[in-house]
PDB file of C-alpha atoms and ligand atoms in Angstrom:
ATOM      1  CA  UNK M   1      58.848 -39.442-148.257  1.00  0.00           C
ATOM      2  CA  UNK M   2      56.289 -36.918-148.470  1.00  0.00           C
ATOM      3  CA  UNK M   3      53.811 -39.727-148.486  1.00  0.00           C
ATOM      4  CA  UNK M   4      54.778 -40.933-144.959  1.00  0.00           C
ATOM      5  CA  UNK M   5      55.543 -37.457-143.298  1.00  0.00           C
ATOM      6  CA  UNK M   6      51.990 -35.856-144.205  1.00  0.00           C
ATOM      7  CA  UNK M   7      50.039 -38.422-142.403  1.00  0.00           C
ATOM      8  CA  UNK M   8      52.320 -38.323-139.629  1.00  0.00           C
ATOM      9  CA  UNK M   9      51.678 -34.358-139.515  1.00  0.00           C
ATOM     10  CA  UNK M  10      48.127 -35.034-139.902  1.00  0.00           C
ATOM     11  CA  UNK M  11      48.113 -37.496-136.968  1.00  0.00           C
ATOM     12  CA  UNK M  12      50.329 -35.054-134.976  1.00  0.00           C
ATOM     13  CA  UNK M  13      47.789 -32.120-135.477  1.00  0.00           C
ATOM     14  CA  UNK M  14      44.940 -34.309-134.528  1.00  0.00           C
ATOM     15  CA  UNK M  15      46.593 -35.440-131.318  1.00  0.00           C
ATOM     16  CA  UNK M  16      47.085 -31.914-130.525  1.00  0.00           C
ATOM     17  CA  UNK M  17      43.801 -30.819-131.111  1.00  0.00           C
ATOM     18  CA  UNK M  18      42.450 -33.805-128.951  1.00  0.00           C
ATOM     19  CA  UNK M  19      44.535 -32.998-126.086  1.00  0.00           C
ATOM     20  CA  UNK M  20      42.213 -30.216-124.751  1.00  0.00           C
ATOM     21  CA  UNK M  21      39.220 -32.332-125.163  1.00  0.00           C
ATOM     22  CA  UNK M  22      40.973 -35.578-123.325  1.00  0.00           C
ATOM     23  CA  UNK M  23      42.058 -33.050-120.419  1.00  0.00           C
ATOM     24  CA  UNK M  24      38.377 -31.632-120.502  1.00  0.00           C
ATOM     25  CA  UNK M  25      36.807 -35.230-120.190  1.00  0.00           C
ATOM     26  CA  UNK M  26      38.942 -36.009-117.094  1.00  0.00           C
ATOM     27  CA  UNK M  27      38.527 -32.704-115.226  1.00  0.00           C
ATOM     28  CA  UNK M  28      39.989 -33.303-111.657  1.00  0.00           C
ATOM     29  CA  UNK M  29      37.447 -33.226-108.928  1.00  0.00           C
ATOM     30  CA  UNK M  30      38.175 -30.482-106.218  1.00  0.00           C
ATOM     31  CA  UNK M  31      36.132 -29.486-103.198  1.00  0.00           C
ATOM     32  CA  UNK M  32      34.424 -26.507-101.393  1.00  0.00           C
ATOM     33  CA  UNK M  33      33.368 -26.487 -98.128  1.00  0.00           C
ATOM     34  CA  UNK M  34      30.314 -24.834 -96.706  1.00  0.00           C
ATOM     35  CA  UNK M  35      30.460 -24.574 -93.041  1.00  0.00           C
ATOM     36  CA  UNK M  36      27.198 -24.538 -91.472  1.00  0.00           C
ATOM     37  CA  UNK M  37      26.677 -22.479 -88.191  1.00  0.00           C
ATOM     38  CA  UNK M  38      24.026 -24.939 -86.676  1.00  0.00           C
ATOM     39  CA  UNK M  39      26.180 -27.807 -85.104  1.00  0.00           C
ATOM     40  CA  UNK M  40      28.987 -26.838 -87.172  1.00  0.00           C
ATOM     41  CA  UNK M  41      27.856 -29.438 -89.821  1.00  0.00           C
ATOM     42  CA  UNK M  42      29.711 -29.469 -93.039  1.00  0.00           C
ATOM     43  CA  UNK M  43      28.416 -29.666 -96.725  1.00  0.00           C
ATOM     44  CA  UNK M  44      31.047 -30.614 -99.463  1.00  0.00           C
ATOM     45  CA  UNK M  45      30.525 -29.207-103.110  1.00  0.00           C
ATOM     46  CA  UNK M  46      32.536 -31.207-105.370  1.00  0.00           C
ATOM     47  CA  UNK M  47      33.509 -29.635-108.729  1.00  0.00           C
ATOM     48  CA  UNK M  48      35.314 -30.735-111.876  1.00  0.00           C
ATOM     49  CA  UNK M  49      34.926 -27.601-113.596  1.00  0.00           C
ATOM     50  CA  UNK M  50      31.680 -28.573-115.601  1.00  0.00           C
ATOM     51  CA  UNK M  51      29.475 -30.049-112.891  1.00  0.00           C
ATOM     52  CA  UNK M  52      28.770 -30.105-109.552  1.00  0.00           C
ATOM     53  CA  UNK M  53      27.710 -33.030-106.764  1.00  0.00           C
ATOM     54  CA  UNK M  54      27.085 -31.359-103.069  1.00  0.00           C
ATOM     55  CA  UNK M  55      27.335 -33.828-100.063  1.00  0.00           C
ATOM     56  CA  UNK M  56      25.214 -32.950 -97.101  1.00  0.00           C
ATOM     57  CA  UNK M  57      22.980 -30.180 -96.793  1.00  0.00           C
ATOM     58  CA  UNK M  58      22.292 -28.768 -93.366  1.00  0.00           C
ATOM     59  CA  UNK M  59      20.146 -28.705 -90.337  1.00  0.00           C
ATOM     60  CA  UNK M  60      17.591 -25.795 -91.864  1.00  0.00           C
ATOM     61  CA  UNK M  61      16.164 -24.434 -94.567  1.00  0.00           C
ATOM     62  CA  UNK M  62      18.013 -21.169 -93.444  1.00  0.00           C
ATOM     63  CA  UNK M  63      21.220 -22.660 -93.784  1.00  0.00           C
ATOM     64  CA  UNK M  64      20.370 -24.479 -97.015  1.00  0.00           C
ATOM     65  CA  UNK M  65      19.587 -21.161 -98.648  1.00  0.00           C
ATOM     66  CA  UNK M  66      23.099 -19.812 -97.917  1.00  0.00           C
ATOM     67  CA  UNK M  67      24.426 -23.052 -99.444  1.00  0.00           C
ATOM     68  CA  UNK M  68      22.295 -22.822-102.523  1.00  0.00           C
ATOM     69  CA  UNK M  69      23.823 -19.077-103.220  1.00  0.00           C
ATOM     70  CA  UNK M  70      27.295 -20.673-102.960  1.00  0.00           C
ATOM     71  CA  UNK M  71      26.379 -23.472-105.296  1.00  0.00           C
ATOM     72  CA  UNK M  72      24.483 -20.851-107.959  1.00  0.00           C
ATOM     73  CA  UNK M  73      27.779 -18.759-107.482  1.00  0.00           C
ATOM     74  CA  UNK M  74      29.652 -21.476-109.400  1.00  0.00           C
ATOM     75  CA  UNK M  75      27.707 -21.215-112.408  1.00  0.00           C
ATOM     76  CA  UNK M  76      27.653 -24.779-113.002  1.00  0.00           C
ATOM     77  CA  UNK M  77      24.921 -27.595-113.298  1.00  0.00           C
ATOM     78  CA  UNK M  78      24.190 -29.469-110.021  1.00  0.00           C
ATOM     79  CA  UNK M  79      23.454 -33.053-110.666  1.00  0.00           C
ATOM     80  CA  UNK M  80      23.108 -34.729-107.522  1.00  0.00           C
ATOM     81  CA  UNK M  81      22.708 -33.999-103.780  1.00  0.00           C
ATOM     82  CA  UNK M  82      24.125 -36.859-101.817  1.00  0.00           C
ATOM     83  CA  UNK M  83      23.078 -37.434 -98.384  1.00  0.00           C
ATOM     84  CA  UNK M  84      25.504 -39.513 -96.096  1.00  0.00           C
ATOM     85  CA  UNK M  85      23.061 -40.735 -93.368  1.00  0.00           C
ATOM     86  CA  UNK M  86      19.640 -40.344 -91.819  1.00  0.00           C
ATOM     87  CA  UNK M  87      20.254 -37.437 -89.617  1.00  0.00           C
ATOM     88  CA  UNK M  88      18.455 -34.145 -89.991  1.00  0.00           C
ATOM     89  CA  UNK M  89      21.672 -32.038 -89.584  1.00  0.00           C
ATOM     90  CA  UNK M  90      22.838 -33.352 -92.907  1.00  0.00           C
ATOM     91  CA  UNK M  91      19.529 -33.632 -94.894  1.00  0.00           C
ATOM     92  CA  UNK M  92      16.813 -30.950 -93.766  1.00  0.00           C
ATOM     93  CA  UNK M  93      18.100 -28.551 -96.534  1.00  0.00           C
ATOM     94  CA  UNK M  94      17.199 -31.184 -99.343  1.00  0.00           C
ATOM     95  CA  UNK M  95      13.648 -29.996-100.029  1.00  0.00           C
ATOM     96  CA  UNK M  96      14.869 -26.253-100.560  1.00  0.00           C
ATOM     97  CA  UNK M  97      17.825 -27.403-102.521  1.00  0.00           C
ATOM     98  CA  UNK M  98      15.588 -29.504-104.679  1.00  0.00           C
ATOM     99  CA  UNK M  99      13.141 -26.525-105.664  1.00  0.00           C
ATOM    100  CA  UNK M 100      16.220 -24.654-106.215  1.00  0.00           C
ATOM    101  CA  UNK M 101      17.928 -27.095-108.486  1.00  0.00           C
ATOM    102  CA  UNK M 102      15.037 -29.097-109.857  1.00  0.00           C
ATOM    103  CA  UNK M 103      17.303 -31.061-112.433  1.00  0.00           C
ATOM    104  CA  UNK M 104      19.510 -32.373-109.453  1.00  0.00           C
ATOM    105  CA  UNK M 105      18.640 -35.931-108.225  1.00  0.00           C
ATOM    106  CA  UNK M 106      18.776 -36.578-104.441  1.00  0.00           C
ATOM    107  CA  UNK M 107      20.696 -39.634-103.993  1.00  0.00           C
ATOM    108  CA  UNK M 108      21.572 -42.194-101.126  1.00  0.00           C
ATOM    109  CA  UNK M 109      24.000 -44.964-101.290  1.00  0.00           C
ATOM    110  CA  UNK M 110      21.516 -47.634 -99.926  1.00  0.00           C
ATOM    111  CA  UNK M 111      17.752 -48.489 -99.125  1.00  0.00           C
ATOM    112  CA  UNK M 112      18.667 -48.475 -95.528  1.00  0.00           C
ATOM    113  CA  UNK M 113      19.780 -44.910 -95.614  1.00  0.00           C
ATOM    114  CA  UNK M 114      16.619 -43.896 -97.388  1.00  0.00           C
ATOM    115  CA  UNK M 115      14.517 -45.563 -94.782  1.00  0.00           C
ATOM    116  CA  UNK M 116      16.482 -43.818 -92.036  1.00  0.00           C
ATOM    117  CA  UNK M 117      15.830 -40.400 -93.576  1.00  0.00           C
ATOM    118  CA  UNK M 118      12.213 -41.186 -93.893  1.00  0.00           C
ATOM    119  CA  UNK M 119      11.889 -42.757 -90.331  1.00  0.00           C
ATOM    120  CA  UNK M 120      13.319 -39.818 -88.569  1.00  0.00           C
ATOM    121  CA  UNK M 121      11.291 -37.346 -90.448  1.00  0.00           C
ATOM    122  CA  UNK M 122       8.041 -39.046 -89.781  1.00  0.00           C
ATOM    123  CA  UNK M 123       9.144 -39.206 -86.167  1.00  0.00           C
ATOM    124  CA  UNK M 124       9.991 -35.257 -86.279  1.00  0.00           C
ATOM    125  CA  UNK M 125       6.487 -34.815 -87.639  1.00  0.00           C
ATOM    126  CA  UNK M 126       4.858 -36.850 -84.816  1.00  0.00           C
ATOM    127  CA  UNK M 127       6.522 -34.567 -82.297  1.00  0.00           C
ATOM    128  CA  UNK M 128       5.872 -31.431 -84.132  1.00  0.00           C
ATOM    129  CA  UNK M 129       9.485 -30.580 -84.600  1.00  0.00           C
ATOM    130  CA  UNK M 130       8.782 -30.281 -88.421  1.00  0.00           C
ATOM    131  CA  UNK M 131       6.459 -27.296 -88.035  1.00  0.00           C
ATOM    132  CA  UNK M 132       9.725 -25.128 -87.802  1.00  0.00           C
ATOM    133  CA  UNK M 133      10.790 -26.740 -91.329  1.00  0.00           C
ATOM    134  CA  UNK M 134       7.222 -27.404 -93.242  1.00  0.00           C
ATOM    135  CA  UNK M 135       9.198 -28.223 -96.335  1.00  0.00           C
ATOM    136  CA  UNK M 136      10.027 -31.291 -94.968  1.00  0.00           C
ATOM    137  CA  UNK M 137       6.605 -32.764 -93.819  1.00  0.00           C
ATOM    138  CA  UNK M 138       6.272 -36.230 -95.378  1.00  0.00           C
ATOM    139  CA  UNK M 139       3.847 -36.586 -98.209  1.00  0.00           C
ATOM    140  CA  UNK M 140       0.539 -38.252 -96.848  1.00  0.00           C
ATOM    141  CA  UNK M 141      -3.145 -38.082 -97.082  1.00  0.00           C
ATOM    142  CA  UNK M 142      -3.311 -35.440 -94.616  1.00  0.00           C
ATOM    143  CA  UNK M 143      -0.376 -33.574 -96.392  1.00  0.00           C
ATOM    144  CA  UNK M 144      -0.801 -34.080-100.152  1.00  0.00           C
ATOM    145  CA  UNK M 145       1.790 -31.187-100.515  1.00  0.00           C
ATOM    146  CA  UNK M 146       4.540 -32.697 -98.465  1.00  0.00           C
ATOM    147  CA  UNK M 147       7.761 -33.927 -99.302  1.00  0.00           C
ATOM    148  CA  UNK M 148       7.590 -36.828-101.301  1.00  0.00           C
ATOM    149  CA  UNK M 149      10.299 -38.676 -99.723  1.00  0.00           C
ATOM    150  CA  UNK M 150       9.760 -42.053-101.594  1.00  0.00           C
ATOM    151  CA  UNK M 151      10.039 -40.543-105.425  1.00  0.00           C
ATOM    152  CA  UNK M 152      12.437 -37.870-104.552  1.00  0.00           C
ATOM    153  CA  UNK M 153      15.362 -39.859-102.679  1.00  0.00           C
ATOM    154  CA  UNK M 154      17.207 -42.312-105.420  1.00  0.00           C
ATOM    155  CA  UNK M 155      19.267 -45.088-104.277  1.00  0.00           C
ATOM    156  CA  UNK M 156      22.408 -45.001-106.035  1.00  0.00           C
ATOM    157  CA  UNK M 157      22.621 -48.131-108.303  1.00  0.00           C
ATOM    158  CA  UNK M 158      26.641 -48.374-107.406  1.00  0.00           C
ATOM    159  CA  UNK M 159      29.139 -47.430-105.257  1.00  0.00           C
ATOM    160  CA  UNK M 160      30.885 -45.352-107.864  1.00  0.00           C
ATOM    161  CA  UNK M 161      29.025 -41.951-108.439  1.00  0.00           C
ATOM    162  CA  UNK M 162      30.644 -40.533-111.719  1.00  0.00           C
ATOM    163  CA  UNK M 163      30.721 -36.847-112.335  1.00  0.00           C
ATOM    164  CA  UNK M 164      29.550 -35.477-115.566  1.00  0.00           C
ATOM    165  CA  UNK M 165      32.813 -34.127-117.258  1.00  0.00           C
ATOM    166  CA  UNK M 166      35.148 -36.514-115.423  1.00  0.00           C
ATOM    167  CA  UNK M 167      36.086 -37.796-112.115  1.00  0.00           C
ATOM    168  CA  UNK M 168      34.251 -39.997-109.408  1.00  0.00           C
ATOM    169  CA  UNK M 169      33.254 -40.304-105.686  1.00  0.00           C
ATOM    170  CA  UNK M 170      33.914 -43.789-104.274  1.00  0.00           C
ATOM    171  CA  UNK M 171      31.318 -44.449-101.741  1.00  0.00           C
ATOM    172  CA  UNK M 172      31.601 -46.909 -98.696  1.00  0.00           C
ATOM    173  CA  UNK M 173      28.839 -48.087 -96.426  1.00  0.00           C
ATOM    174  CA  UNK M 174      30.000 -51.286 -94.938  1.00  0.00           C
ATOM    175  CA  UNK M 175      30.004 -50.155 -91.542  1.00  0.00           C
ATOM    176  CA  UNK M 176      28.375 -51.175 -88.329  1.00  0.00           C
ATOM    177  CA  UNK M 177      25.882 -48.973 -86.434  1.00  0.00           C
ATOM    178  CA  UNK M 178      27.454 -46.236 -84.802  1.00  0.00           C
ATOM    179  CA  UNK M 179      26.940 -42.482 -84.686  1.00  0.00           C
ATOM    180  CA  UNK M 180      24.189 -43.296 -87.107  1.00  0.00           C
ATOM    181  CA  UNK M 181      22.773 -46.637 -87.938  1.00  0.00           C
ATOM    182  CA  UNK M 182      24.047 -46.661 -91.316  1.00  0.00           C
ATOM    183  CA  UNK M 183      26.618 -44.053 -92.865  1.00  0.00           C
ATOM    184  CA  UNK M 184      28.238 -43.288 -96.161  1.00  0.00           C
ATOM    185  CA  UNK M 185      31.996 -42.184 -96.430  1.00  0.00           C
ATOM    186  CA  UNK M 186      33.528 -41.078 -99.629  1.00  0.00           C
ATOM    187  CA  UNK M 187      36.667 -41.041-101.102  1.00  0.00           C
ATOM    188  CA  UNK M 188      38.062 -38.792-103.751  1.00  0.00           C
ATOM    189  CA  UNK M 189      41.008 -40.063-105.657  1.00  0.00           C
ATOM    190  CA  UNK M 190      41.866 -36.774-107.466  1.00  0.00           C
ATOM    191  CA  UNK M 191      42.536 -34.908-104.039  1.00  0.00           C
ATOM    192  CA  UNK M 192      43.164 -38.144-101.827  1.00  0.00           C
ATOM    193  CA  UNK M 193      40.309 -36.945 -99.479  1.00  0.00           C
ATOM    194  CA  UNK M 194      38.396 -39.076 -97.163  1.00  0.00           C
ATOM    195  CA  UNK M 195      35.008 -37.641 -96.520  1.00  0.00           C
ATOM    196  CA  UNK M 196      34.227 -39.420 -93.216  1.00  0.00           C
ATOM    197  CA  UNK M 197      30.502 -38.192 -92.634  1.00  0.00           C
ATOM    198  CA  UNK M 198      29.680 -38.411 -88.656  1.00  0.00           C
ATOM    199  CA  UNK M 199      32.194 -41.025 -88.309  1.00  0.00           C
ATOM    200  CA  UNK M 200      34.709 -38.254 -87.553  1.00  0.00           C
ATOM    201  CA  UNK M 201      34.135 -34.969 -85.851  1.00  0.00           C
ATOM    202  CA  UNK M 202      37.043 -32.379 -85.492  1.00  0.00           C
ATOM    203  CA  UNK M 203      37.054 -30.377 -82.267  1.00  0.00           C
ATOM    204  CA  UNK M 204      33.077 -30.558 -81.829  1.00  0.00           C
ATOM    205  CA  UNK M 205      31.983 -33.032 -79.335  1.00  0.00           C
ATOM    206  CA  UNK M 206      30.742 -36.407 -80.705  1.00  0.00           C
ATOM    207  CA  UNK M 207      27.179 -37.158 -80.884  1.00  0.00           C
ATOM    208  CA  UNK M 208      26.628 -40.153 -78.528  1.00  0.00           C
ATOM    209  CA  UNK M 209      22.864 -39.156 -77.683  1.00  0.00           C
ATOM    210  CA  UNK M 210      19.469 -41.014 -78.243  1.00  0.00           C
ATOM    211  CA  UNK M 211      19.964 -44.245 -80.295  1.00  0.00           C
ATOM    212  CA  UNK M 212      23.936 -44.286 -79.908  1.00  0.00           C
ATOM    213  CA  UNK M 213      24.296 -47.396 -77.564  1.00  0.00           C
ATOM    214  CA  UNK M 214      27.544 -48.449 -75.736  1.00  0.00           C
ATOM    215  CA  UNK M 215      27.549 -51.263 -78.499  1.00  0.00           C
ATOM    216  CA  UNK M 216      27.453 -48.479 -80.990  1.00  0.00           C
ATOM    217  CA  UNK M 217      30.110 -46.470 -79.279  1.00  0.00           C
ATOM    218  CA  UNK M 218      32.410 -49.512 -79.336  1.00  0.00           C
ATOM    219  CA  UNK M 219      31.788 -50.184 -82.956  1.00  0.00           C
ATOM    220  CA  UNK M 220      32.442 -46.443 -83.668  1.00  0.00           C
ATOM    221  CA  UNK M 221      35.699 -46.855 -81.644  1.00  0.00           C
ATOM    222  CA  UNK M 222      36.839 -50.054 -83.603  1.00  0.00           C
ATOM    223  CA  UNK M 223      35.915 -48.354 -86.784  1.00  0.00           C
ATOM    224  CA  UNK M 224      38.250 -45.412 -86.013  1.00  0.00           C
ATOM    225  CA  UNK M 225      41.115 -47.700 -85.537  1.00  0.00           C
ATOM    226  CA  UNK M 226      40.639 -49.591 -88.470  1.00  0.00           C
ATOM    227  CA  UNK M 227      40.235 -46.235 -90.753  1.00  0.00           C
ATOM    228  CA  UNK M 228      43.848 -45.188 -89.005  1.00  0.00           C
ATOM    229  CA  UNK M 229      45.537 -48.317 -89.867  1.00  0.00           C
ATOM    230  CA  UNK M 230      43.944 -48.967 -93.324  1.00  0.00           C
ATOM    231  CA  UNK M 231      44.687 -45.410 -94.548  1.00  0.00           C
ATOM    232  CA  UNK M 232      47.991 -44.944 -92.894  1.00  0.00           C
ATOM    233  CA  UNK M 233      49.634 -45.624 -96.325  1.00  0.00           C
ATOM    234  CA  UNK M 234      47.509 -43.174 -98.516  1.00  0.00           C
ATOM    235  CA  UNK M 235      47.581 -40.722 -95.804  1.00  0.00           C
ATOM    236  CA  UNK M 236      44.595 -38.696 -97.179  1.00  0.00           C
ATOM    237  CA  UNK M 237      43.441 -35.481 -96.112  1.00  0.00           C
ATOM    238  CA  UNK M 238      40.195 -36.281 -93.844  1.00  0.00           C
ATOM    239  CA  UNK M 239      37.229 -34.359 -94.246  1.00  0.00           C
ATOM    240  CA  UNK M 240      34.766 -34.991 -91.056  1.00  0.00           C
ATOM    241  CA  UNK M 241      31.167 -34.254 -90.938  1.00  0.00           C
ATOM    242  CA  UNK M 242      31.318 -31.647 -88.408  1.00  0.00           C
ATOM    243  CA  UNK M 243      34.506 -29.129 -88.047  1.00  0.00           C
ATOM    244  CA  UNK M 244      37.454 -28.481 -90.127  1.00  0.00           C
ATOM    245  CA  UNK M 245      39.626 -30.855 -92.162  1.00  0.00           C
ATOM    246  CA  UNK M 246      42.343 -32.639 -90.824  1.00  0.00           C
ATOM    247  CA  UNK M 247      44.502 -35.745 -91.069  1.00  0.00           C
ATOM    248  CA  UNK M 248      44.453 -39.303 -90.120  1.00  0.00           C
ATOM    249  CA  UNK M 249      45.666 -38.503 -86.855  1.00  0.00           C
ATOM    250  CA  UNK M 250      42.390 -37.300 -86.039  1.00  0.00           C
ATOM    251  CA  UNK M 251      41.219 -40.746 -85.916  1.00  0.00           C
ATOM    252  CA  UNK M 252      43.585 -41.048 -82.945  1.00  0.00           C
ATOM    253  CA  UNK M 253      42.316 -38.169 -81.186  1.00  0.00           C
ATOM    254  CA  UNK M 254      38.865 -39.432 -81.595  1.00  0.00           C
ATOM    255  CA  UNK M 255      39.624 -42.918 -80.003  1.00  0.00           C
ATOM    256  CA  UNK M 256      41.111 -41.274 -76.972  1.00  0.00           C
ATOM    257  CA  UNK M 257      37.976 -38.736 -76.655  1.00  0.00           C
ATOM    258  CA  UNK M 258      35.749 -41.744 -76.639  1.00  0.00           C
ATOM    259  CA  UNK M 259      37.868 -43.395 -74.132  1.00  0.00           C
ATOM    260  CA  UNK M 260      37.762 -40.363 -71.990  1.00  0.00           C
ATOM    261  CA  UNK M 261      34.086 -40.163 -72.508  1.00  0.00           C
ATOM    262  CA  UNK M 262      33.230 -43.664 -71.421  1.00  0.00           C
ATOM    263  CA  UNK M 263      35.432 -43.334 -68.368  1.00  0.00           C
ATOM    264  CA  UNK M 264      34.165 -40.209 -67.371  1.00  0.00           C
ATOM    265  CA  UNK M 265      30.518 -41.413 -67.836  1.00  0.00           C
ATOM    266  CA  UNK M 266      31.214 -44.518 -66.103  1.00  0.00           C
ATOM    267  CA  UNK M 267      32.809 -42.951 -62.857  1.00  0.00           C
ATOM    268  CA  UNK M 268      31.443 -39.156 -62.363  1.00  0.00           C
ATOM    269  CA  UNK M 269      28.911 -38.763 -59.629  1.00  0.00           C
ATOM    270  CA  UNK M 270      26.330 -36.649 -61.657  1.00  0.00           C
ATOM    271  CA  UNK M 271      25.785 -35.753 -65.229  1.00  0.00           C
ATOM    272  CA  UNK M 272      26.725 -32.107 -64.183  1.00  0.00           C
ATOM    273  CA  UNK M 273      30.365 -33.458 -62.988  1.00  0.00           C
ATOM    274  CA  UNK M 274      30.782 -35.634 -66.078  1.00  0.00           C
ATOM    275  CA  UNK M 275      29.875 -32.290 -68.358  1.00  0.00           C
ATOM    276  CA  UNK M 276      32.549 -30.541 -66.060  1.00  0.00           C
ATOM    277  CA  UNK M 277      35.303 -33.227 -66.684  1.00  0.00           C
ATOM    278  CA  UNK M 278      34.621 -33.577 -70.438  1.00  0.00           C
ATOM    279  CA  UNK M 279      34.623 -29.686 -71.031  1.00  0.00           C
ATOM    280  CA  UNK M 280      37.780 -29.333 -68.734  1.00  0.00           C
ATOM    281  CA  UNK M 281      39.561 -31.871 -71.059  1.00  0.00           C
ATOM    282  CA  UNK M 282      38.411 -30.645 -74.126  1.00  0.00           C
ATOM    283  CA  UNK M 283      37.886 -26.897 -73.482  1.00  0.00           C
ATOM    284  CA  UNK M 284      38.255 -25.861 -77.256  1.00  0.00           C
ATOM    285  CA  UNK M 285      35.285 -28.342 -78.455  1.00  0.00           C
ATOM    286  CA  UNK M 286      32.090 -27.142 -79.999  1.00  0.00           C
ATOM    287  CA  UNK M 287      28.697 -27.906 -79.236  1.00  0.00           C
ATOM    288  CA  UNK M 288      28.905 -28.769 -75.356  1.00  0.00           C
ATOM    289  CA  UNK M 289      25.654 -27.363 -74.694  1.00  0.00           C
ATOM    290  CA  UNK M 290      23.626 -29.734 -77.096  1.00  0.00           C
ATOM    291  CA  UNK M 291      26.213 -32.557 -78.455  1.00  0.00           C
ATOM    292  CA  UNK M 292      28.046 -33.175 -75.189  1.00  0.00           C
ATOM    293  CA  UNK M 293      24.531 -32.692 -72.981  1.00  0.00           C
ATOM    294  CA  UNK M 294      22.706 -35.175 -74.676  1.00  0.00           C
ATOM    295  CA  UNK M 295      25.473 -37.714 -75.089  1.00  0.00           C
ATOM    296  CA  UNK M 296      26.191 -37.429 -71.266  1.00  0.00           C
ATOM    297  CA  UNK M 297      22.162 -37.789 -70.849  1.00  0.00           C
ATOM    298  CA  UNK M 298      22.029 -40.812 -72.804  1.00  0.00           C
ATOM    299  CA  UNK M 299      24.927 -42.919 -71.173  1.00  0.00           C
ATOM    300  CA  UNK M 300      24.465 -41.646 -67.649  1.00  0.00           C
ATOM    301  CA  UNK M 301      21.449 -42.623 -65.252  1.00  0.00           C
TER     302      UNK M 301
HETATM  303 ZN1   ZN K   1      25.991 -34.973 -88.085  1.00  0.00          ZN
END
C-alpha cells in the first residue's frame, strides 16, 4: 500500500509546486490606456505581469515622453513597440521610445505599413514639418544621424505577437484602403478586446482628409458593417484609435456618421455650411477644427 501511496503523494506535491509556474507561464494580458492630448490619439499598453507591449506611440515626442514615464512606472521590460499604421499621430513617438527602451523592437504587421511610415516621414521632411520633430528625420547622406527607418522597423513574421510570460495579440491586416492605406487591428483573447486602430474613432471626428478618397470612405463604411456582423457573437469591448473605449454599437454610430458626412458634403452650399451642419449633428465630437475641417476640405470643391 505504502508503495503506491508514496509516489502518489510525491506526484501530488509536484503538481502543487508546479501550479504557480503554470499560471505564471500563461499570465493573462490586460491593458492600460494612455490618452494623448494631441488629436485624442490612444496608446495601448499591454501587460501580462511579466512583460509589456505598447501599441501606437503618439503624435509628438513631448507626448511620447509622458508615455515613456507610464511605461517605466510599470517596472517591466518593454519588448515591442507596435505601430498600427503609417500615420504620424501613431508613430512619431517611436524614436524617443526606442532611445528610452533600446531593448524593445519597433514592429509592424507587414511591409506595406513599413513603407507607408517611411513615405509619410519622407514627405513631412520635404515640407519642413520634421523641423519640429528632428528625432524622426530619416537617416540619409545629408542626415547621417537621422532615424534609421529601414533597420529600426521590423516586420513581424506572423500575425501572432506572443508576449514573454504568456498571452498573445492577434493581428489582422486584410483590409481595403480606408482611413489609411493599410491598417492593423488587434484582438486580445484574454480581455475579449478589439483594438481597431483608426478604423474606429469614438466621439472624435473621423479623418477623411488628404488621401482618403470617396472610394476609401465607401470601403471604410463597408468594413464597419462587416465588423458589426462578424463580432456580434463575441461582443468584444472596442478600443478605438481615437477616443474612449466602447462596444460594438460604435460601428453603427460610425456608419451613420459617414452617411451624414457624405450627405452633408454633397449637398451643402459651402464648406462653412457643411462644417456648421456636422457640428450641429455631432456637438460633442472632438477635433472639429482639425480633423473635420480637413475632411470637409478634401470632399468639397
Ligand atoms: Zn489616428
